[in-house]
Coordinates of C-alpha atoms in Angstrom, one line a residue:
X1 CA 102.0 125.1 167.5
X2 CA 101.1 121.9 169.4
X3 CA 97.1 123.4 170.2
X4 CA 94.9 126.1 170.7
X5 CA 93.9 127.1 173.7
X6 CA 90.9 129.7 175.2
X7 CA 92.0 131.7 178.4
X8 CA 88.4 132.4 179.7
X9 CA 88.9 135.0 182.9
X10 CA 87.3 138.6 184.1
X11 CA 91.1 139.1 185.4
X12 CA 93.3 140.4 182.6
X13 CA 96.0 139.8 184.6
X14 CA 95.0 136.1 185.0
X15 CA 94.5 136.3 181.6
X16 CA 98.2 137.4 181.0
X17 CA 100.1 135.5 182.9
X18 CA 98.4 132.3 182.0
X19 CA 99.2 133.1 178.2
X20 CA 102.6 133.9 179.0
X21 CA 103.5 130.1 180.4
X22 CA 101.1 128.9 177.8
X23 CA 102.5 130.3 174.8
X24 CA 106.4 130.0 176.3
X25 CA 105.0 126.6 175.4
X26 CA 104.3 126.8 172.0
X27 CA 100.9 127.1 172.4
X28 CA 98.7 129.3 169.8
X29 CA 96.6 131.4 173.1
X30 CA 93.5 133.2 172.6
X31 CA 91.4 135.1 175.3
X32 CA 87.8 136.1 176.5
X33 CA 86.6 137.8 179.6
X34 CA 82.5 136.2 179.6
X35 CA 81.5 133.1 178.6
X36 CA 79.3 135.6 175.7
X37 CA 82.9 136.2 174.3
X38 CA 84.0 133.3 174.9
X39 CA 81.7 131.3 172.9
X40 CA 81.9 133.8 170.0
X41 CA 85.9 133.2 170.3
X42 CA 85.5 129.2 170.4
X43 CA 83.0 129.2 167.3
X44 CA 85.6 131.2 165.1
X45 CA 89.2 129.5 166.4
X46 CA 87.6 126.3 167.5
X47 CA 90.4 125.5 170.8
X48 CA 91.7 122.4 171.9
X49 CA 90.9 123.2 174.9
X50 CA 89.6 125.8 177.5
X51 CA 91.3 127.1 180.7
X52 CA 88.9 129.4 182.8
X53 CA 88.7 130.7 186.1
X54 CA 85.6 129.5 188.7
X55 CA 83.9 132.6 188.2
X56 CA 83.5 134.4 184.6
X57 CA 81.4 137.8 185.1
X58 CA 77.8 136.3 183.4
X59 CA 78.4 133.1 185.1
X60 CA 80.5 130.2 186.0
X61 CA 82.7 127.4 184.9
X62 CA 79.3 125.1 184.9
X63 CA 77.6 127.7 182.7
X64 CA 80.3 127.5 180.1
X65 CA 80.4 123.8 179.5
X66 CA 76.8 124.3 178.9
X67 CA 77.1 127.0 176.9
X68 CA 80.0 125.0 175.0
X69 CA 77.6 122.2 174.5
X70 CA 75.3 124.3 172.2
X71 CA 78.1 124.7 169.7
X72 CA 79.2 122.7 167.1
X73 CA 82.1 120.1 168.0
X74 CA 81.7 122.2 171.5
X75 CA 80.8 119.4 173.6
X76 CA 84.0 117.6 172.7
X77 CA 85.9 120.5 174.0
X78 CA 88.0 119.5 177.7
X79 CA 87.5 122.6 180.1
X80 CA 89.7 122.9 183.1
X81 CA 89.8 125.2 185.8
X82 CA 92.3 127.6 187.4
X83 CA 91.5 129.3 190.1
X84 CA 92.6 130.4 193.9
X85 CA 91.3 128.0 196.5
X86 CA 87.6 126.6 195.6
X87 CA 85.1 125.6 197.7
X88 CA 84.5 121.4 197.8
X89 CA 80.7 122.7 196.5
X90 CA 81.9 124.4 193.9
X91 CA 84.2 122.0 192.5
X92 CA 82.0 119.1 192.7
X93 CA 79.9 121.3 190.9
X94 CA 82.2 122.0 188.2
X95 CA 83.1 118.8 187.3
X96 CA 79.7 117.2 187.8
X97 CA 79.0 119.7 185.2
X98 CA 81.6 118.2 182.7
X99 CA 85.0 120.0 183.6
X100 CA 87.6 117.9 183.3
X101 CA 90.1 119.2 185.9
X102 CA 90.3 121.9 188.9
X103 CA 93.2 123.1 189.7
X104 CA 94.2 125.6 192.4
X105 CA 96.5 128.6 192.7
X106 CA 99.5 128.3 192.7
X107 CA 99.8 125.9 190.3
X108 CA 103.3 124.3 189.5
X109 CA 103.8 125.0 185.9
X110 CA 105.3 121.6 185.2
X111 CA 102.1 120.0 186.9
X112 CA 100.1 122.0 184.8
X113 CA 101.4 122.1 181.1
X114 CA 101.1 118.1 181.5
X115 CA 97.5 118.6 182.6
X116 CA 97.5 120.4 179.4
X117 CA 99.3 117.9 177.4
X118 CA 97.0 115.1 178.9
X119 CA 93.5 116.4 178.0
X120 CA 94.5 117.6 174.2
X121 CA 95.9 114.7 173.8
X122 CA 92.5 113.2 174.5
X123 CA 90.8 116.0 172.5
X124 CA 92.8 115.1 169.6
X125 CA 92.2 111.6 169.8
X126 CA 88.5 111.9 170.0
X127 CA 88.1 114.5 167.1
X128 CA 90.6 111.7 165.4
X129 CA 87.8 109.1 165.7
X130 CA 85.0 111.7 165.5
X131 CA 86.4 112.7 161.5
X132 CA 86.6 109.0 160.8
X133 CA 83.0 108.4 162.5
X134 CA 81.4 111.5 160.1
X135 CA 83.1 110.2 156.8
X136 CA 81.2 106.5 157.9
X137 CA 78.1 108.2 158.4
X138 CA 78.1 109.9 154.9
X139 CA 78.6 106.9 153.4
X140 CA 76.0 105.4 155.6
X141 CA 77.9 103.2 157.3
X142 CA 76.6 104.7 161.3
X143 CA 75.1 102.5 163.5
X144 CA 72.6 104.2 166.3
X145 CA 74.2 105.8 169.7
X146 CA 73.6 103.2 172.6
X147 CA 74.4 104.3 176.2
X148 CA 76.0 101.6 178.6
X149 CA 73.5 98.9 178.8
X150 CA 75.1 97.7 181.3
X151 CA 77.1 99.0 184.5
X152 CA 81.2 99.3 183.5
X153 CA 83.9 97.5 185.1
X154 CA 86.2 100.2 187.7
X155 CA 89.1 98.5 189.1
X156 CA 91.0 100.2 192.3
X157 CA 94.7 99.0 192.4
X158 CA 96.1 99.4 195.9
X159 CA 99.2 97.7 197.5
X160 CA 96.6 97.8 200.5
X161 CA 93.6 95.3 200.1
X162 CA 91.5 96.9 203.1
X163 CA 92.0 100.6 201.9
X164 CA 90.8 99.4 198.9
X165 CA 87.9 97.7 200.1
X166 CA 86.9 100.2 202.1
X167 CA 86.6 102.7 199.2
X168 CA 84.9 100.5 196.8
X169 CA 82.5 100.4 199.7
X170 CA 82.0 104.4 199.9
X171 CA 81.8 104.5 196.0
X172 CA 79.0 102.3 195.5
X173 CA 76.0 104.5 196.7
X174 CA 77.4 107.1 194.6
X175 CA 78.3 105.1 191.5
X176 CA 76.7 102.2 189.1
X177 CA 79.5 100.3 188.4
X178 CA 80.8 96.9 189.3
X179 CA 83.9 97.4 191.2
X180 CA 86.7 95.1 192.5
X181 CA 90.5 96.1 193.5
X182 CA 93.6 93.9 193.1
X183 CA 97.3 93.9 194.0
X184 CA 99.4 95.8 191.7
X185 CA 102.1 92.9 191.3
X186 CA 99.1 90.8 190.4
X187 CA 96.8 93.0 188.2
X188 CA 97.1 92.4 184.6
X189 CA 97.6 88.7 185.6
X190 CA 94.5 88.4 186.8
X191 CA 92.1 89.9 184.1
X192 CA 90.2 87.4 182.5
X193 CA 88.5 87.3 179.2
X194 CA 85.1 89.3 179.1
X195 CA 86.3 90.6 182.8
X196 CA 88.8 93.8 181.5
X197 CA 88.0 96.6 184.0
X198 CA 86.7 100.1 181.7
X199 CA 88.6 101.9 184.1
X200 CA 91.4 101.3 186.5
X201 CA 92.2 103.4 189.7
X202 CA 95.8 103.7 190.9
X203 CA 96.2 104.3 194.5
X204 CA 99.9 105.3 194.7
X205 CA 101.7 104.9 197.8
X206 CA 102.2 107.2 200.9
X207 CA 105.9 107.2 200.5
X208 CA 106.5 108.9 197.5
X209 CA 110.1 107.2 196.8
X210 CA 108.0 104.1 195.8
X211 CA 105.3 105.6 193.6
X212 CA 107.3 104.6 190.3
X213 CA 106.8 100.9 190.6
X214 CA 102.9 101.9 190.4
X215 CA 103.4 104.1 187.9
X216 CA 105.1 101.8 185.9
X217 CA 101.2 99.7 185.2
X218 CA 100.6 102.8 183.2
X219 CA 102.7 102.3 180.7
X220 CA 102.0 98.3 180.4
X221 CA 98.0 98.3 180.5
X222 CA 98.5 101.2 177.9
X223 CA 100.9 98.8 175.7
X224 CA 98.4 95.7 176.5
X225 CA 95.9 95.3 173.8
X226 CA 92.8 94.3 175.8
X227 CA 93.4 97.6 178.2
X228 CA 94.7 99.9 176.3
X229 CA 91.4 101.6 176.0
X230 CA 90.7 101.7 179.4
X231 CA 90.1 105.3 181.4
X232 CA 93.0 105.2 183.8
X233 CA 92.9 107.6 186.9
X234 CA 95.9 107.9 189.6
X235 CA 94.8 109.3 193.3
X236 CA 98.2 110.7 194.6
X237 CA 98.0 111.2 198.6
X238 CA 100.4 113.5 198.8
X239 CA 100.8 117.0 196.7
X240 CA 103.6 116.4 194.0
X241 CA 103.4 118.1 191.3
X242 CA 106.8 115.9 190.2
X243 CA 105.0 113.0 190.5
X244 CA 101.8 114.0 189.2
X245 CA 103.2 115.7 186.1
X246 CA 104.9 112.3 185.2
X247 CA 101.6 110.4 185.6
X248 CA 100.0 112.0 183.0
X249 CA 103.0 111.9 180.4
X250 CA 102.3 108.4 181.4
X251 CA 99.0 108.3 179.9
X252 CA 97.2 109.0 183.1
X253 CA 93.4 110.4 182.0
X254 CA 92.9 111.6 185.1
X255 CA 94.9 112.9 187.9
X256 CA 93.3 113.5 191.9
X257 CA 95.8 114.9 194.1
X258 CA 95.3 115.0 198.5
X259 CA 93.8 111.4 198.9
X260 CA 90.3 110.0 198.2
X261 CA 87.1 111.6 198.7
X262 CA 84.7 109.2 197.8
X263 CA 82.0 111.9 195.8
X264 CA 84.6 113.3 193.8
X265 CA 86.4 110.1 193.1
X266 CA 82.6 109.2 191.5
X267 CA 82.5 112.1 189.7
X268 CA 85.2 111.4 187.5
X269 CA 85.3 107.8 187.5
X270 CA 81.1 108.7 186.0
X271 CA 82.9 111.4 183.6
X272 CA 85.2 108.7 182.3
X273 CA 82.8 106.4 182.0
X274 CA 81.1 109.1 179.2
X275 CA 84.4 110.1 177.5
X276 CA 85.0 106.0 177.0
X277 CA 81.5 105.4 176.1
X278 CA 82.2 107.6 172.8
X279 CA 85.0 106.7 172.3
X280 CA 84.1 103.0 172.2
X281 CA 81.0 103.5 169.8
X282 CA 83.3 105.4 167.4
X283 CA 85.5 103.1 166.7
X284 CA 83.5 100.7 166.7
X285 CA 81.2 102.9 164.1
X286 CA 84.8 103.2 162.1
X287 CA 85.4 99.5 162.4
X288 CA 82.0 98.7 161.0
X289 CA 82.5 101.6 158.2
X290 CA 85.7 99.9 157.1
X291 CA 84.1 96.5 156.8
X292 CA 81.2 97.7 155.4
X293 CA 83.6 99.8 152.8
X294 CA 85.5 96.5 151.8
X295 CA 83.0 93.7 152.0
X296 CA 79.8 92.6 149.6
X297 CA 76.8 93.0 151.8
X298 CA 74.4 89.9 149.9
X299 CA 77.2 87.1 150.3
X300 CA 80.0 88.3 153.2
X301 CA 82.8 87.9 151.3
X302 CA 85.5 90.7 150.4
X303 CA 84.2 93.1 147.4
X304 CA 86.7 94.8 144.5
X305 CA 87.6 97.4 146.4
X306 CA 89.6 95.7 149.1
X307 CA 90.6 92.3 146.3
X308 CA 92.5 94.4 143.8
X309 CA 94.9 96.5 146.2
X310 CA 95.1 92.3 148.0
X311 CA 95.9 91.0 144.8
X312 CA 98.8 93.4 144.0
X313 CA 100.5 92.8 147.5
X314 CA 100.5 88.9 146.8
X315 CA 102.1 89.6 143.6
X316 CA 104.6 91.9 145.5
X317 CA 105.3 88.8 147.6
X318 CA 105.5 86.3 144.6
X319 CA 108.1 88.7 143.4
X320 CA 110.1 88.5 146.9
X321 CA 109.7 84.4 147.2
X322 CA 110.1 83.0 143.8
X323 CA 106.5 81.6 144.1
X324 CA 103.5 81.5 141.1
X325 CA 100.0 82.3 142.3
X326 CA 97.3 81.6 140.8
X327 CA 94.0 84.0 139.9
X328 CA 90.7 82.9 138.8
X329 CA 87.6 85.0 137.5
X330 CA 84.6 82.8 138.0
X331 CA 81.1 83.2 136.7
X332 CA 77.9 81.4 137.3
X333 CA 76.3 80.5 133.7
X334 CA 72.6 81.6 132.4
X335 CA 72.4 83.2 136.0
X336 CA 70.1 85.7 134.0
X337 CA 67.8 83.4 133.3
X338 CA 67.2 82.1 137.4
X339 CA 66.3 85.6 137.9
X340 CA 63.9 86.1 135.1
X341 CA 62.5 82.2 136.0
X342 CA 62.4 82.7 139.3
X343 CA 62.6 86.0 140.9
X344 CA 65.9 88.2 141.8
X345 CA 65.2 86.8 146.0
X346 CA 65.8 83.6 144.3
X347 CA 69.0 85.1 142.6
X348 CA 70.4 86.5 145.8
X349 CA 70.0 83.2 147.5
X350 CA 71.8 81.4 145.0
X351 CA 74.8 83.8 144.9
X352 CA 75.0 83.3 148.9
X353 CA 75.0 79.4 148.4
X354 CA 77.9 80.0 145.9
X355 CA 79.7 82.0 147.7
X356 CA 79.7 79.5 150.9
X357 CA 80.7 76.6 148.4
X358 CA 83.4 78.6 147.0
X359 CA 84.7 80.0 150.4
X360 CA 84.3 76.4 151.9
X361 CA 86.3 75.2 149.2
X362 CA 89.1 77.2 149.5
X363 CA 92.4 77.5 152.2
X364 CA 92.3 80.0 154.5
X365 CA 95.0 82.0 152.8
X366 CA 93.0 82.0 149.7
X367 CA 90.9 85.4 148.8
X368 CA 87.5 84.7 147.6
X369 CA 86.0 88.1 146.4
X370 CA 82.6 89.3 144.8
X371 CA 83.5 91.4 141.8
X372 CA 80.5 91.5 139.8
X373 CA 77.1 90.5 139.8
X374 CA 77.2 87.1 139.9
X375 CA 81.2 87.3 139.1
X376 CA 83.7 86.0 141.5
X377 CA 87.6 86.7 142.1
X378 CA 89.8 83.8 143.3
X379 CA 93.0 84.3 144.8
X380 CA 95.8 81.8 145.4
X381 CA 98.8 82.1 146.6
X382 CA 101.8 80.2 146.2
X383 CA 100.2 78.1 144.1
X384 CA 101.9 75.9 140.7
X385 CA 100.1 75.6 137.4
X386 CA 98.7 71.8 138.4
X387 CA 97.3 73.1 141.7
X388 CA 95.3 75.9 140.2
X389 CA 94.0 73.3 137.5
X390 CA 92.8 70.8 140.0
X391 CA 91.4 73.8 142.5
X392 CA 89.5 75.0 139.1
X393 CA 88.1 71.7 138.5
X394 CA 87.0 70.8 142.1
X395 CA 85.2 74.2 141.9
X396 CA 83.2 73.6 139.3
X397 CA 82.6 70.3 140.5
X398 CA 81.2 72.1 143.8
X399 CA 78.7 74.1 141.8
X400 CA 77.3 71.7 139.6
X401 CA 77.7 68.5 141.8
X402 CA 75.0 69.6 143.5
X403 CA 71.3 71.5 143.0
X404 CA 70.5 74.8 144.9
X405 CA 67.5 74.8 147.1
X406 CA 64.9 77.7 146.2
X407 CA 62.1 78.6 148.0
X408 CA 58.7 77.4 146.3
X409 CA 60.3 74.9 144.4
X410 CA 60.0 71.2 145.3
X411 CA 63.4 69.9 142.8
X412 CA 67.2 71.7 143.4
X413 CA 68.0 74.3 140.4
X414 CA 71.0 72.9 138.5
X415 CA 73.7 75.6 138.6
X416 CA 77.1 75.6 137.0
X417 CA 80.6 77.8 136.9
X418 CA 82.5 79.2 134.4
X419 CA 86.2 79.9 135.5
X420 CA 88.9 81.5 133.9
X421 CA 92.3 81.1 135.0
X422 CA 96.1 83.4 135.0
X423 CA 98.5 82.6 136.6
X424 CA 101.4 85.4 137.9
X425 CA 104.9 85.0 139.2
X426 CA 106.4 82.9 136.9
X427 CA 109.0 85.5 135.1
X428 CA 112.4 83.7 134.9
X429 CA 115.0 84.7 137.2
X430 CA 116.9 87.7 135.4
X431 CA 114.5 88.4 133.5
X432 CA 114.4 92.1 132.0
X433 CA 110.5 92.0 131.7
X434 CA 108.3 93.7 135.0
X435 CA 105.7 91.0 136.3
X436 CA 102.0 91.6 135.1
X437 CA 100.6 94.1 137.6
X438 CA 96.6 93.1 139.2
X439 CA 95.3 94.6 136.3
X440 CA 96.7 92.2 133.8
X441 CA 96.0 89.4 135.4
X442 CA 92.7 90.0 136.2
X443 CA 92.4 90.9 132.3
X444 CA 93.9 88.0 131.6
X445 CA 91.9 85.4 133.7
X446 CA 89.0 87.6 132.4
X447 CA 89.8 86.5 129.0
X448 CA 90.1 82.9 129.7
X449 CA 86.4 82.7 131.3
X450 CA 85.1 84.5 128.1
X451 CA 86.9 81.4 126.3
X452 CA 85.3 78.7 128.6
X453 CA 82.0 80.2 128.1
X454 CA 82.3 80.0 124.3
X455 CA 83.5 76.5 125.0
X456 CA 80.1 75.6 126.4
X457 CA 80.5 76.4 130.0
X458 CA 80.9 74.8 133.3
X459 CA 84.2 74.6 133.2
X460 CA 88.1 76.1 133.1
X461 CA 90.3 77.4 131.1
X462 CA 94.1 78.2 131.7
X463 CA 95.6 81.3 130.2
X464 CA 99.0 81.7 128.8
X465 CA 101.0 81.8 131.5
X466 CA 101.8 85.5 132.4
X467 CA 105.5 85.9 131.3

């Protein structure tokens, strides 16, 4: 089944004929005649979406998004109306109250399974994010909800600059927003960096025969990476349901068919506005998760979790080019003894210096990683045997060339490196015997550092080349 769907309407009849297109569809249908049944239906089958008539019995369509609301996940479920003709009060009503779509009887059933496709589309995106956003919060990676600090960016694209002008005109007293319109020949062109529009309005053409070359900026601001998040909503002048249908297969968000009308047009530019709004902070709550879940908070640089599986796909690569790489496991010596002598703030401070001189030291291809306390994971690839040696030695040059500053102490602290050093990729060609895996080498630059501290510190030792 491609999505559930809740038929909310006092007419069983309604009710029937709606689930007859819908499930010829292969959608899973379920039904309720109040918005009381209705709620008890969405809180046991949880819908993709909710298709109800203006009026329900114990209330309206206004009373079930609110009702929707109180639920759990409910407020991210799209409701649309069906209904016969409905007054402009009530649907301005409706959707001011958060449904996404009125539609009136008779419907074209091609016009409205891709309103259907459209909004679950959406709903499945945004419970996408919304799973990703609750596994960051239980591992404490969520950031507090902001609202729009500042007004969004709506865009109107019209072949017809005056139109165009004139509606951004009527919107404004209705809508906080900064608005501009361009030419649709010329509108990507012209968006500029920290000026991408949060929403773009396509004003297709009278003449219907020349609606596809609009249509077409769908597609490309969708497949354009600074737009493709955008909320994109096409007002069709005249009633086809052709055209229409293929707008939102598009990726149209929102569809307004009959012209503009300049309250309505605000309505759901302001409901796009939300929908992008929390759609923006989850990924960006995700985004900051994933770094959070790969990175060392203390020194910045990449932690275990994300070096090891990085490690094994430079090996893979080694494999593929016929190149060595080199792997280091470097630790700082006595750093037990700076945090007894001079407190663990003191401790943290040096790690942070080391790990600046170690990333500063390094290419940018180079992985520097925080392992271990105050153990470090080098990464080099392509890299021979007498590159790796002198890299080794300049690092432990960088550490103890120079003292680290520490607050409340008038002379530098001297601070050295131990490193030990493996080196992968160097099987023979032919050769019967799989290349050591991260593990290994890992163990096996391990192995040398434990020799270089016996050795007296502050310095490297090579391993037996892995073979």
């Amino acid at each position: 089944m491609q999505g559930k769907i809740l038929i909310v309407d006092p007419a069983s009849t309604s009710r029937i004929v709606m689930k007859v297109k819908l499930s010829a569809a292969f959608y899973d249908v379920v039904q309720a005649s109040t918005i009381e049944e209705a709620i008890d239906v969405a809180k046991q089958s949880e819908p993709s979406l909710v298709i109800c008539s203006m009026q329900i019995g114990d209330g309206d369509a206004a009373d079930l998004v609110e009702n929707l609301a109180l639920i759990p996940n409910g407020r991210n479920i799209p409701v649309m109306v069906c209904d016969g003709p409905v007054s402009v009060q009530m649907r301005l009503k409706a959707l001011g109250a958060g449904v996404q779509d009125v539609m009136e009887k008779p419907i074209n059933e091609a016009l409205l399974l891709a309103r259907v496709r459209s909004l679950i589309r959406a709903q499945h995106n945004t419970a996408e994010w919304q799973m990703r956003d609750d596994t960051s919060r239980a591992l404490g990676f969520a950031e507090a909800q902001t609202g729009f600090e500042q007004p969004c960016m709506a865009q109107i694209i019209s072949a017809d600059p005056v139109r165009a002008q004139n509606w951004c005109a009527q919107m404004r007293p209705h809508l906080r927003a900064r608005l501009s319109h361009s030419h649709p020949g010329t509108a990507l062109r012209d968006i500029s960096d920290g000026h991408t529009p949060d929403i773009f309005i396509l004003d297709l053409p009278q003449d219907a025969s020349k609606s596809n070359e609009v249509l077409r900026l769908l597609s490309s601001i969708r497949a354009t990476g600074a737009t493709r998040h955008a909320g994109l909503m096409v007002l069709q002048p005249q009633h086809d349901p052709s055209i229409g249908a293929y707008a939102l297969d598009l990726g149209a968000d929102d569809l307004m068919m009959g012209g503009f009308e300049p309250t309505e047009v605000s309505i759901r530019i302001k409901a796009m506005m939300a929908r992008k709004a929390i759609a923006d902070r989850l990924r960006a709550t995700v985004r900051t998760g994933l770094k959070a879940a790969i990175s060392d908070p203390l020194t910045g640089l990449h932690n275990r979790r994300y070096a090891m599986p990085h490690l094994a796909r430079i090996a893979e690569h080694s494999i593929q080019s016929g190149r060595p790489f080199a792997v280091m496991v470097a630790d700082l010596d006595h750093f037990k003894q700076i945090n007894d002598h001079y407190g663990h703030a003191s401790g943290d401070a040096v790690l942070i210096e080391t790990a600046k001189r170690l990333r500063s030291n390094m290419r940018a291809v180079d992985l520097v990683a925080r392992i271990g306390g105050e153990e470090f994971l080098i990464v080099m690839p392509a890299t021979s045997i007498n590159e790796s040696r002198i890299a080794a030695s300049r690092l432990c040059s960088t550490i103890s060339g120079q003292g680290f500053r520490i607050a409340g102490e008038s002379a530098p602290v001297h601070v050295t490196i131990s490193i030990g050093l493996a080196i992968g990729g160097l099987l023979p060609m032919g050769s019967k015997f799989s290349p050591p895996d991260a593990e290994s080498l890992v163990a096996a630059a391990d192995k040398a550092l434990y020799a270089a501290k016996t050795r007296g510190r502050n310095q490297f030792i090579l391993s037996r080349p892995a073979a």
